[in-house]
């Protein structure tokens, strides 16, 4: 596979105490082959930092993968002319779409980095590297691998599972494709491993959402169980995170988690990825207009502009959009200059809405409304009608998620997992609910990777 046929070099740097905002703000000094990268505590921490960098790269959460979550939905419009992007808007994605290949390769590169940490750190002979520190490092790698396979499963369905480092150009050629259910099972296995190894946030010096802890694993478990329609477990794991009010809380108003520019790694974030002046995010450029030094290649759709600016629907979430002096609307979640905007992977607001949906499905309408109204109150909105039935309540939660995460990678995946893509987007062919596997990957797989039906 092309994504596997790359040696991933990690940079050797001095490991110093770093704040959450500086975790990835490092300068490379040297690079060596994978076989030599993880030999002691210092190189293990450097390698783990490299895994985070791959997770936050432009091809993954730095920009492009995030677009897979909102471009096929109904919140965002494409303002450019490249057909490679328009295919996601119109749901006519070709298997040779270059962005498919870029994201696929970025995710598998991240997985390979995690595999290196998982395989090599436990056996290191370094007296300065305590068992607790080793467990934490390996637990973080398991979490990142779980998130990577989760994203592969919900985007492509049937993909290949590889759990060992790639050491040669041919050692993964015989890996057969797995079903979506099998990939999701691997996600749970990795999350369970992470859960058993990671330190709870209470044992860390301070809440630090750019580093994975046990609560981060619980949060992703809540999302995982929501996707599996396991409502009881989704409710339970969401509650475990929400109950930690010392570490996580909703900020008021809505914009407080991303504005002003100093608002990074806030209590709103359960997990976010950090950037710096030497390690920039590519996301800002796509959203900001030329007047602000961006390209505005995608922008809030007209319907979203109407919704977020409606005081009864958007409330104070109208801060998500802004307008130039020439009257051009643009998304304003990513706006910093230089482009150091975090990538918001999991926010505490998601945990409230996961629990609300799970409780509604479990016929606990009062508790579901309570969670939903916490989100609405933060947005400056009136509570939902207490007489609403189950279906109306679920629709209210869906609509709240649409606005709450309007410029984050949720809308398309939400409509697919709830089987609402047909009713909302008129995408009635279930084969289109997953993307085509990159054509080049199918060709290079020696018949082990089958193209998804319908492509």
PDB file of C-alpha atoms in Angstrom, residues 1-307:
ATOM      1  CA  UNK A   1       0.000   0.000   0.000  1.00  0.00           C
ATOM      2  CA  UNK A   2       1.186   3.484  -0.772  1.00  0.00           C
ATOM      3  CA  UNK A   3       0.364   4.634   2.743  1.00  0.00           C
ATOM      4  CA  UNK A   4       2.429   1.811   4.162  1.00  0.00           C
ATOM      5  CA  UNK A   5       5.396   2.129   1.793  1.00  0.00           C
ATOM      6  CA  UNK A   6       6.963   4.962   3.658  1.00  0.00           C
ATOM      7  CA  UNK A   7       9.524   4.915   6.381  1.00  0.00           C
ATOM      8  CA  UNK A   8       8.343   7.403   8.969  1.00  0.00           C
ATOM      9  CA  UNK A   9      11.239   9.377  10.427  1.00  0.00           C
ATOM     10  CA  UNK A  10      11.020  10.838  13.902  1.00  0.00           C
ATOM     11  CA  UNK A  11      13.075  13.846  14.884  1.00  0.00           C
ATOM     12  CA  UNK A  12      15.484  13.680  17.783  1.00  0.00           C
ATOM     13  CA  UNK A  13      15.137  16.691  20.032  1.00  0.00           C
ATOM     14  CA  UNK A  14      15.864  17.495  23.623  1.00  0.00           C
ATOM     15  CA  UNK A  15      12.863  16.670  25.737  1.00  0.00           C
ATOM     16  CA  UNK A  16      12.008  19.492  28.103  1.00  0.00           C
ATOM     17  CA  UNK A  17       9.018  20.369  30.238  1.00  0.00           C
ATOM     18  CA  UNK A  18       6.499  21.783  27.800  1.00  0.00           C
ATOM     19  CA  UNK A  19       3.214  23.560  28.346  1.00  0.00           C
ATOM     20  CA  UNK A  20       0.115  22.283  26.564  1.00  0.00           C
ATOM     21  CA  UNK A  21       0.400  25.026  23.927  1.00  0.00           C
ATOM     22  CA  UNK A  22       4.051  24.122  23.254  1.00  0.00           C
ATOM     23  CA  UNK A  23       3.655  20.348  23.034  1.00  0.00           C
ATOM     24  CA  UNK A  24       4.271  20.282  19.287  1.00  0.00           C
ATOM     25  CA  UNK A  25       6.322  23.459  19.035  1.00  0.00           C
ATOM     26  CA  UNK A  26       9.690  21.816  18.484  1.00  0.00           C
ATOM     27  CA  UNK A  27      12.498  22.134  15.971  1.00  0.00           C
ATOM     28  CA  UNK A  28      13.942  19.083  14.158  1.00  0.00           C
ATOM     29  CA  UNK A  29      17.665  18.330  14.484  1.00  0.00           C
ATOM     30  CA  UNK A  30      18.119  14.995  12.834  1.00  0.00           C
ATOM     31  CA  UNK A  31      16.111  12.129  11.334  1.00  0.00           C
ATOM     32  CA  UNK A  32      16.783   8.411  11.320  1.00  0.00           C
ATOM     33  CA  UNK A  33      14.999   5.263  10.131  1.00  0.00           C
ATOM     34  CA  UNK A  34      12.190   3.676  12.127  1.00  0.00           C
ATOM     35  CA  UNK A  35      14.304   0.788  13.401  1.00  0.00           C
ATOM     36  CA  UNK A  36      16.470   3.211  15.383  1.00  0.00           C
ATOM     37  CA  UNK A  37      14.003   5.830  16.536  1.00  0.00           C
ATOM     38  CA  UNK A  38      12.719   4.412  19.842  1.00  0.00           C
ATOM     39  CA  UNK A  39      15.672   3.358  21.975  1.00  0.00           C
ATOM     40  CA  UNK A  40      15.128   5.143  25.316  1.00  0.00           C
ATOM     41  CA  UNK A  41      12.828   7.494  27.195  1.00  0.00           C
ATOM     42  CA  UNK A  42      13.889  10.562  25.235  1.00  0.00           C
ATOM     43  CA  UNK A  43      13.361   9.012  21.824  1.00  0.00           C
ATOM     44  CA  UNK A  44      10.104   7.377  22.964  1.00  0.00           C
ATOM     45  CA  UNK A  45       8.685  10.780  23.934  1.00  0.00           C
ATOM     46  CA  UNK A  46       9.934  12.229  20.662  1.00  0.00           C
ATOM     47  CA  UNK A  47       8.273   9.425  18.730  1.00  0.00           C
ATOM     48  CA  UNK A  48       4.990   9.925  20.582  1.00  0.00           C
ATOM     49  CA  UNK A  49       5.159  13.630  19.797  1.00  0.00           C
ATOM     50  CA  UNK A  50       5.572  12.634  16.169  1.00  0.00           C
ATOM     51  CA  UNK A  51       2.362  10.590  16.328  1.00  0.00           C
ATOM     52  CA  UNK A  52       0.471  13.641  17.568  1.00  0.00           C
ATOM     53  CA  UNK A  53       1.957  15.655  14.731  1.00  0.00           C
ATOM     54  CA  UNK A  54       0.714  13.152  12.199  1.00  0.00           C
ATOM     55  CA  UNK A  55      -2.734  13.239  13.768  1.00  0.00           C
ATOM     56  CA  UNK A  56      -2.712  17.024  13.430  1.00  0.00           C
ATOM     57  CA  UNK A  57      -1.229  17.146   9.934  1.00  0.00           C
ATOM     58  CA  UNK A  58      -3.056  19.019   7.174  1.00  0.00           C
ATOM     59  CA  UNK A  59      -4.143  15.746   5.594  1.00  0.00           C
ATOM     60  CA  UNK A  60      -5.809  14.629   8.808  1.00  0.00           C
ATOM     61  CA  UNK A  61      -7.233  16.802  11.608  1.00  0.00           C
ATOM     62  CA  UNK A  62      -5.218  19.816  10.484  1.00  0.00           C
ATOM     63  CA  UNK A  63      -7.740  20.423   7.701  1.00  0.00           C
ATOM     64  CA  UNK A  64      -8.591  17.883   5.025  1.00  0.00           C
ATOM     65  CA  UNK A  65     -10.167  15.038   6.999  1.00  0.00           C
ATOM     66  CA  UNK A  66     -12.317  17.562   8.821  1.00  0.00           C
ATOM     67  CA  UNK A  67     -13.756  18.653   5.475  1.00  0.00           C
ATOM     68  CA  UNK A  68     -14.986  15.074   4.963  1.00  0.00           C
ATOM     69  CA  UNK A  69     -17.282  15.615   7.942  1.00  0.00           C
ATOM     70  CA  UNK A  70     -18.901  18.857   6.818  1.00  0.00           C
ATOM     71  CA  UNK A  71     -18.606  19.256   3.033  1.00  0.00           C
ATOM     72  CA  UNK A  72     -21.054  16.390   2.253  1.00  0.00           C
ATOM     73  CA  UNK A  73     -23.576  17.842   4.705  1.00  0.00           C
ATOM     74  CA  UNK A  74     -25.779  20.918   4.406  1.00  0.00           C
ATOM     75  CA  UNK A  75     -23.906  23.503   6.468  1.00  0.00           C
ATOM     76  CA  UNK A  76     -21.040  24.335   4.128  1.00  0.00           C
ATOM     77  CA  UNK A  77     -20.750  25.421   0.506  1.00  0.00           C
ATOM     78  CA  UNK A  78     -17.785  25.215  -1.839  1.00  0.00           C
ATOM     79  CA  UNK A  79     -16.812  28.530  -3.381  1.00  0.00           C
ATOM     80  CA  UNK A  80     -13.946  27.334  -5.571  1.00  0.00           C
ATOM     81  CA  UNK A  81     -13.797  25.647  -8.941  1.00  0.00           C
ATOM     82  CA  UNK A  82     -11.867  22.419  -8.315  1.00  0.00           C
ATOM     83  CA  UNK A  83     -13.982  19.366  -9.048  1.00  0.00           C
ATOM     84  CA  UNK A  84     -11.998  17.367  -6.485  1.00  0.00           C
ATOM     85  CA  UNK A  85     -13.854  19.274  -3.754  1.00  0.00           C
ATOM     86  CA  UNK A  86     -17.167  19.629  -5.574  1.00  0.00           C
ATOM     87  CA  UNK A  87     -17.454  15.832  -5.659  1.00  0.00           C
ATOM     88  CA  UNK A  88     -17.987  15.795  -1.895  1.00  0.00           C
ATOM     89  CA  UNK A  89     -20.688  18.464  -2.114  1.00  0.00           C
ATOM     90  CA  UNK A  90     -22.603  16.614  -4.839  1.00  0.00           C
ATOM     91  CA  UNK A  91     -21.941  13.115  -3.423  1.00  0.00           C
ATOM     92  CA  UNK A  92     -20.404  11.994  -6.702  1.00  0.00           C
ATOM     93  CA  UNK A  93     -16.949  11.094  -5.450  1.00  0.00           C
ATOM     94  CA  UNK A  94     -14.601   9.365  -7.850  1.00  0.00           C
ATOM     95  CA  UNK A  95     -12.206   6.716  -6.591  1.00  0.00           C
ATOM     96  CA  UNK A  96      -9.294   8.640  -8.114  1.00  0.00           C
ATOM     97  CA  UNK A  97     -10.119  11.778  -6.097  1.00  0.00           C
ATOM     98  CA  UNK A  98      -6.789  13.077  -4.848  1.00  0.00           C
ATOM     99  CA  UNK A  99      -8.140  14.176  -1.481  1.00  0.00           C
ATOM    100  CA  UNK A 100      -9.285  10.628  -0.756  1.00  0.00           C
ATOM    101  CA  UNK A 101      -5.720   9.412  -1.273  1.00  0.00           C
ATOM    102  CA  UNK A 102      -4.241  12.220   0.820  1.00  0.00           C
ATOM    103  CA  UNK A 103      -6.487  11.571   3.818  1.00  0.00           C
ATOM    104  CA  UNK A 104      -6.161   7.786   3.546  1.00  0.00           C
ATOM    105  CA  UNK A 105      -2.369   8.063   3.536  1.00  0.00           C
ATOM    106  CA  UNK A 106      -2.401  10.563   6.421  1.00  0.00           C
ATOM    107  CA  UNK A 107      -4.487   8.273   8.615  1.00  0.00           C
ATOM    108  CA  UNK A 108      -2.391   5.187   7.917  1.00  0.00           C
ATOM    109  CA  UNK A 109       0.778   7.178   8.515  1.00  0.00           C
ATOM    110  CA  UNK A 110      -0.644   8.107  11.918  1.00  0.00           C
ATOM    111  CA  UNK A 111      -1.480   4.465  12.611  1.00  0.00           C
ATOM    112  CA  UNK A 112       2.026   3.362  11.694  1.00  0.00           C
ATOM    113  CA  UNK A 113       3.507   5.894  14.106  1.00  0.00           C
ATOM    114  CA  UNK A 114       1.225   4.620  16.863  1.00  0.00           C
ATOM    115  CA  UNK A 115       2.172   1.019  16.016  1.00  0.00           C
ATOM    116  CA  UNK A 116       5.837   1.885  16.518  1.00  0.00           C
ATOM    117  CA  UNK A 117       5.192   3.268  19.995  1.00  0.00           C
ATOM    118  CA  UNK A 118       2.960   0.336  20.980  1.00  0.00           C
ATOM    119  CA  UNK A 119       5.488  -2.219  19.743  1.00  0.00           C
ATOM    120  CA  UNK A 120       8.700  -0.699  21.045  1.00  0.00           C
ATOM    121  CA  UNK A 121       8.087   1.269  24.220  1.00  0.00           C
ATOM    122  CA  UNK A 122       7.138  -1.656  26.523  1.00  0.00           C
ATOM    123  CA  UNK A 123      10.476  -3.400  25.922  1.00  0.00           C
ATOM    124  CA  UNK A 124      12.781  -0.423  26.424  1.00  0.00           C
ATOM    125  CA  UNK A 125      15.662  -0.770  28.867  1.00  0.00           C
ATOM    126  CA  UNK A 126      15.858   2.648  30.462  1.00  0.00           C
ATOM    127  CA  UNK A 127      15.924   3.014  34.231  1.00  0.00           C
ATOM    128  CA  UNK A 128      14.728   6.598  33.994  1.00  0.00           C
ATOM    129  CA  UNK A 129      11.534   5.541  32.198  1.00  0.00           C
ATOM    130  CA  UNK A 130       9.096   4.439  34.909  1.00  0.00           C
ATOM    131  CA  UNK A 131       6.369   1.869  34.353  1.00  0.00           C
ATOM    132  CA  UNK A 132       3.703   4.544  34.805  1.00  0.00           C
ATOM    133  CA  UNK A 133       5.366   6.722  32.168  1.00  0.00           C
ATOM    134  CA  UNK A 134       5.639   3.806  29.751  1.00  0.00           C
ATOM    135  CA  UNK A 135       2.007   2.887  30.284  1.00  0.00           C
ATOM    136  CA  UNK A 136       0.934   6.466  29.667  1.00  0.00           C
ATOM    137  CA  UNK A 137       2.904   6.684  26.416  1.00  0.00           C
ATOM    138  CA  UNK A 138       1.561   3.371  25.125  1.00  0.00           C
ATOM    139  CA  UNK A 139      -1.963   4.292  26.234  1.00  0.00           C
ATOM    140  CA  UNK A 140      -1.790   7.527  24.256  1.00  0.00           C
ATOM    141  CA  UNK A 141      -0.669   5.579  21.176  1.00  0.00           C
ATOM    142  CA  UNK A 142      -3.541   3.102  21.605  1.00  0.00           C
ATOM    143  CA  UNK A 143      -6.003   5.991  21.824  1.00  0.00           C
ATOM    144  CA  UNK A 144      -4.672   7.658  18.688  1.00  0.00           C
ATOM    145  CA  UNK A 145      -4.791   4.343  16.826  1.00  0.00           C
ATOM    146  CA  UNK A 146      -8.377   3.847  18.020  1.00  0.00           C
ATOM    147  CA  UNK A 147      -9.369   7.300  16.780  1.00  0.00           C
ATOM    148  CA  UNK A 148      -7.660   6.630  13.445  1.00  0.00           C
ATOM    149  CA  UNK A 149      -9.499   3.353  12.880  1.00  0.00           C
ATOM    150  CA  UNK A 150     -12.744   4.965  14.032  1.00  0.00           C
ATOM    151  CA  UNK A 151     -12.321   7.588  11.322  1.00  0.00           C
ATOM    152  CA  UNK A 152     -11.435   4.956   8.720  1.00  0.00           C
ATOM    153  CA  UNK A 153     -14.496   2.899   9.657  1.00  0.00           C
ATOM    154  CA  UNK A 154     -16.996   5.721   9.458  1.00  0.00           C
ATOM    155  CA  UNK A 155     -15.493   7.176   6.276  1.00  0.00           C
ATOM    156  CA  UNK A 156     -14.758   4.049   4.214  1.00  0.00           C
ATOM    157  CA  UNK A 157     -16.280   1.129   6.109  1.00  0.00           C
ATOM    158  CA  UNK A 158     -14.187  -1.776   4.911  1.00  0.00           C
ATOM    159  CA  UNK A 159     -10.466  -1.138   5.324  1.00  0.00           C
ATOM    160  CA  UNK A 160      -7.299  -2.982   6.233  1.00  0.00           C
ATOM    161  CA  UNK A 161      -6.240  -3.404   9.853  1.00  0.00           C
ATOM    162  CA  UNK A 162      -2.520  -3.341  10.552  1.00  0.00           C
ATOM    163  CA  UNK A 163      -1.269  -3.545  14.131  1.00  0.00           C
ATOM    164  CA  UNK A 164       2.501  -3.786  13.713  1.00  0.00           C
ATOM    165  CA  UNK A 165       5.074  -1.292  12.415  1.00  0.00           C
ATOM    166  CA  UNK A 166       5.786  -1.209   8.702  1.00  0.00           C
ATOM    167  CA  UNK A 167       9.442  -2.122   8.237  1.00  0.00           C
ATOM    168  CA  UNK A 168       9.639  -2.772   4.505  1.00  0.00           C
ATOM    169  CA  UNK A 169       7.820  -1.913   1.310  1.00  0.00           C
ATOM    170  CA  UNK A 170       6.271  -5.374   1.088  1.00  0.00           C
ATOM    171  CA  UNK A 171       5.451  -6.507   4.616  1.00  0.00           C
ATOM    172  CA  UNK A 172       1.808  -5.366   4.463  1.00  0.00           C
ATOM    173  CA  UNK A 173       0.942  -6.491   0.939  1.00  0.00           C
ATOM    174  CA  UNK A 174      -0.946  -9.550   2.189  1.00  0.00           C
ATOM    175  CA  UNK A 175      -3.179  -7.714   4.674  1.00  0.00           C
ATOM    176  CA  UNK A 176      -6.767  -8.407   3.708  1.00  0.00           C
ATOM    177  CA  UNK A 177      -9.583  -5.914   4.024  1.00  0.00           C
ATOM    178  CA  UNK A 178     -11.774  -6.101   7.115  1.00  0.00           C
ATOM    179  CA  UNK A 179     -15.480  -5.387   7.376  1.00  0.00           C
ATOM    180  CA  UNK A 180     -16.686  -2.185   8.970  1.00  0.00           C
ATOM    181  CA  UNK A 181     -17.879  -4.190  11.976  1.00  0.00           C
ATOM    182  CA  UNK A 182     -14.421  -5.720  12.387  1.00  0.00           C
ATOM    183  CA  UNK A 183     -12.774  -2.315  12.176  1.00  0.00           C
ATOM    184  CA  UNK A 184     -15.115  -0.951  14.822  1.00  0.00           C
ATOM    185  CA  UNK A 185     -14.287  -3.955  16.987  1.00  0.00           C
ATOM    186  CA  UNK A 186     -10.612  -3.037  16.701  1.00  0.00           C
ATOM    187  CA  UNK A 187     -11.489   0.493  17.785  1.00  0.00           C
ATOM    188  CA  UNK A 188     -13.091  -0.856  20.962  1.00  0.00           C
ATOM    189  CA  UNK A 189     -10.159  -3.180  21.618  1.00  0.00           C
ATOM    190  CA  UNK A 190      -7.727  -0.268  21.348  1.00  0.00           C
ATOM    191  CA  UNK A 191      -9.892   1.964  23.528  1.00  0.00           C
ATOM    192  CA  UNK A 192     -10.058  -0.723  26.192  1.00  0.00           C
ATOM    193  CA  UNK A 193      -6.281  -1.030  26.086  1.00  0.00           C
ATOM    194  CA  UNK A 194      -5.907   2.735  26.326  1.00  0.00           C
ATOM    195  CA  UNK A 195      -8.390   2.904  29.212  1.00  0.00           C
ATOM    196  CA  UNK A 196      -6.346   0.394  31.214  1.00  0.00           C
ATOM    197  CA  UNK A 197      -3.037   2.227  30.686  1.00  0.00           C
ATOM    198  CA  UNK A 198      -3.812   5.933  30.759  1.00  0.00           C
ATOM    199  CA  UNK A 199      -3.628   8.092  33.853  1.00  0.00           C
ATOM    200  CA  UNK A 200      -6.846   9.788  34.948  1.00  0.00           C
ATOM    201  CA  UNK A 201      -6.778  13.539  34.615  1.00  0.00           C
ATOM    202  CA  UNK A 202      -6.791  13.825  38.415  1.00  0.00           C
ATOM    203  CA  UNK A 203      -3.273  12.374  38.490  1.00  0.00           C
ATOM    204  CA  UNK A 204      -1.877  14.929  36.053  1.00  0.00           C
ATOM    205  CA  UNK A 205      -0.453  18.269  37.116  1.00  0.00           C
ATOM    206  CA  UNK A 206      -3.338  20.111  35.459  1.00  0.00           C
ATOM    207  CA  UNK A 207      -6.017  19.379  32.854  1.00  0.00           C
ATOM    208  CA  UNK A 208      -4.235  19.367  29.505  1.00  0.00           C
ATOM    209  CA  UNK A 209      -6.542  18.611  26.572  1.00  0.00           C
ATOM    210  CA  UNK A 210      -3.731  18.388  24.017  1.00  0.00           C
ATOM    211  CA  UNK A 211      -2.514  15.207  25.733  1.00  0.00           C
ATOM    212  CA  UNK A 212      -4.626  12.070  25.993  1.00  0.00           C
ATOM    213  CA  UNK A 213      -5.699  10.872  29.445  1.00  0.00           C
ATOM    214  CA  UNK A 214      -8.172   8.291  30.729  1.00  0.00           C
ATOM    215  CA  UNK A 215     -11.107  10.694  30.409  1.00  0.00           C
ATOM    216  CA  UNK A 216     -10.193  11.247  26.763  1.00  0.00           C
ATOM    217  CA  UNK A 217     -10.581   7.512  26.184  1.00  0.00           C
ATOM    218  CA  UNK A 218     -13.940   7.554  27.974  1.00  0.00           C
ATOM    219  CA  UNK A 219     -15.102  10.407  25.753  1.00  0.00           C
ATOM    220  CA  UNK A 220     -14.242   8.542  22.570  1.00  0.00           C
ATOM    221  CA  UNK A 221     -15.906   5.435  23.999  1.00  0.00           C
ATOM    222  CA  UNK A 222     -19.079   7.489  24.449  1.00  0.00           C
ATOM    223  CA  UNK A 223     -18.926   8.532  20.805  1.00  0.00           C
ATOM    224  CA  UNK A 224     -18.118   4.975  19.717  1.00  0.00           C
ATOM    225  CA  UNK A 225     -21.121   3.540  21.586  1.00  0.00           C
ATOM    226  CA  UNK A 226     -23.365   6.250  20.136  1.00  0.00           C
ATOM    227  CA  UNK A 227     -22.364   5.109  16.651  1.00  0.00           C
ATOM    228  CA  UNK A 228     -23.090   1.517  17.676  1.00  0.00           C
ATOM    229  CA  UNK A 229     -26.534   2.466  19.051  1.00  0.00           C
ATOM    230  CA  UNK A 230     -25.483   1.093  22.441  1.00  0.00           C
ATOM    231  CA  UNK A 231     -27.387   3.773  24.301  1.00  0.00           C
ATOM    232  CA  UNK A 232     -26.715   2.549  27.829  1.00  0.00           C
ATOM    233  CA  UNK A 233     -22.946   2.535  27.365  1.00  0.00           C
ATOM    234  CA  UNK A 234     -22.997   5.858  25.512  1.00  0.00           C
ATOM    235  CA  UNK A 235     -24.867   7.402  28.433  1.00  0.00           C
ATOM    236  CA  UNK A 236     -22.556   5.816  31.000  1.00  0.00           C
ATOM    237  CA  UNK A 237     -19.288   6.928  29.419  1.00  0.00           C
ATOM    238  CA  UNK A 238     -20.549  10.410  28.638  1.00  0.00           C
ATOM    239  CA  UNK A 239     -21.588  10.720  32.276  1.00  0.00           C
ATOM    240  CA  UNK A 240     -18.131   9.670  33.475  1.00  0.00           C
ATOM    241  CA  UNK A 241     -16.593  12.610  31.632  1.00  0.00           C
ATOM    242  CA  UNK A 242     -19.329  15.153  32.374  1.00  0.00           C
ATOM    243  CA  UNK A 243     -19.134  14.377  36.089  1.00  0.00           C
ATOM    244  CA  UNK A 244     -15.528  15.573  36.187  1.00  0.00           C
ATOM    245  CA  UNK A 245     -16.552  19.199  36.608  1.00  0.00           C
ATOM    246  CA  UNK A 246     -13.142  20.079  37.988  1.00  0.00           C
ATOM    247  CA  UNK A 247     -11.561  19.391  34.589  1.00  0.00           C
ATOM    248  CA  UNK A 248     -14.319  20.045  32.031  1.00  0.00           C
ATOM    249  CA  UNK A 249     -17.144  22.534  31.724  1.00  0.00           C
ATOM    250  CA  UNK A 250     -19.101  24.501  29.153  1.00  0.00           C
ATOM    251  CA  UNK A 251     -17.847  28.041  28.767  1.00  0.00           C
ATOM    252  CA  UNK A 252     -20.149  31.020  28.385  1.00  0.00           C
ATOM    253  CA  UNK A 253     -20.813  32.477  25.930  1.00  0.00           C
ATOM    254  CA  UNK A 254     -20.473  29.894  23.170  1.00  0.00           C
ATOM    255  CA  UNK A 255     -17.506  31.673  21.579  1.00  0.00           C
ATOM    256  CA  UNK A 256     -15.447  31.507  24.781  1.00  0.00           C
ATOM    257  CA  UNK A 257     -13.765  28.254  23.787  1.00  0.00           C
ATOM    258  CA  UNK A 258     -12.281  29.786  20.626  1.00  0.00           C
ATOM    259  CA  UNK A 259     -12.230  33.544  21.195  1.00  0.00           C
ATOM    260  CA  UNK A 260     -10.161  35.584  21.925  1.00  0.00           C
ATOM    261  CA  UNK A 261      -7.047  34.143  20.305  1.00  0.00           C
ATOM    262  CA  UNK A 262      -5.612  33.307  23.729  1.00  0.00           C
ATOM    263  CA  UNK A 263      -8.510  30.870  24.319  1.00  0.00           C
ATOM    264  CA  UNK A 264      -6.744  27.569  23.703  1.00  0.00           C
ATOM    265  CA  UNK A 265      -6.792  24.331  25.714  1.00  0.00           C
ATOM    266  CA  UNK A 266      -9.823  25.553  27.670  1.00  0.00           C
ATOM    267  CA  UNK A 267     -12.031  23.511  29.998  1.00  0.00           C
ATOM    268  CA  UNK A 268     -14.438  23.147  27.059  1.00  0.00           C
ATOM    269  CA  UNK A 269     -11.994  20.831  25.272  1.00  0.00           C
ATOM    270  CA  UNK A 270     -11.728  17.175  26.179  1.00  0.00           C
ATOM    271  CA  UNK A 271      -9.240  16.710  23.340  1.00  0.00           C
ATOM    272  CA  UNK A 272      -7.824  19.274  20.963  1.00  0.00           C
ATOM    273  CA  UNK A 273      -4.682  19.455  18.855  1.00  0.00           C
ATOM    274  CA  UNK A 274      -2.345  22.394  19.279  1.00  0.00           C
ATOM    275  CA  UNK A 275      -0.388  24.405  16.730  1.00  0.00           C
ATOM    276  CA  UNK A 276       2.219  27.125  16.983  1.00  0.00           C
ATOM    277  CA  UNK A 277       4.038  29.762  14.972  1.00  0.00           C
ATOM    278  CA  UNK A 278       6.499  27.048  13.867  1.00  0.00           C
ATOM    279  CA  UNK A 279       3.785  24.409  13.360  1.00  0.00           C
ATOM    280  CA  UNK A 280       0.788  26.002  11.662  1.00  0.00           C
ATOM    281  CA  UNK A 281      -2.667  24.640  10.999  1.00  0.00           C
ATOM    282  CA  UNK A 282      -3.855  24.616   7.389  1.00  0.00           C
ATOM    283  CA  UNK A 283      -7.499  25.027   8.331  1.00  0.00           C
ATOM    284  CA  UNK A 284      -7.673  28.800   8.700  1.00  0.00           C
ATOM    285  CA  UNK A 285      -6.731  29.505   5.105  1.00  0.00           C
ATOM    286  CA  UNK A 286      -9.723  27.583   3.720  1.00  0.00           C
ATOM    287  CA  UNK A 287     -12.233  29.546   5.826  1.00  0.00           C
ATOM    288  CA  UNK A 288     -11.001  33.115   5.988  1.00  0.00           C
ATOM    289  CA  UNK A 289     -11.766  35.509   3.086  1.00  0.00           C
ATOM    290  CA  UNK A 290      -9.083  37.188   0.963  1.00  0.00           C
ATOM    291  CA  UNK A 291      -9.621  40.373   2.965  1.00  0.00           C
ATOM    292  CA  UNK A 292      -8.204  38.477   5.964  1.00  0.00           C
ATOM    293  CA  UNK A 293      -5.434  36.734   4.051  1.00  0.00           C
ATOM    294  CA  UNK A 294      -7.320  33.505   3.343  1.00  0.00           C
ATOM    295  CA  UNK A 295      -8.818  31.862   0.287  1.00  0.00           C
ATOM    296  CA  UNK A 296     -12.392  31.188   1.550  1.00  0.00           C
ATOM    297  CA  UNK A 297     -12.503  28.014  -0.499  1.00  0.00           C
ATOM    298  CA  UNK A 298     -15.436  26.897   1.596  1.00  0.00           C
ATOM    299  CA  UNK A 299     -17.957  29.019   3.417  1.00  0.00           C
ATOM    300  CA  UNK A 300     -21.125  28.697   5.509  1.00  0.00           C
ATOM    301  CA  UNK A 301     -24.102  27.791   3.349  1.00  0.00           C
ATOM    302  CA  UNK A 302     -26.895  30.317   3.037  1.00  0.00           C
ATOM    303  CA  UNK A 303     -29.223  28.167   5.125  1.00  0.00           C
ATOM    304  CA  UNK A 304     -26.654  27.956   7.922  1.00  0.00           C
ATOM    305  CA  UNK A 305     -26.163  31.722   7.897  1.00  0.00           C
ATOM    306  CA  UNK A 306     -29.922  32.100   8.334  1.00  0.00           C
ATOM    307  CA  UNK A 307     -30.038  29.534  11.149  1.00  0.00           C
TER     308      UNK A 307
END
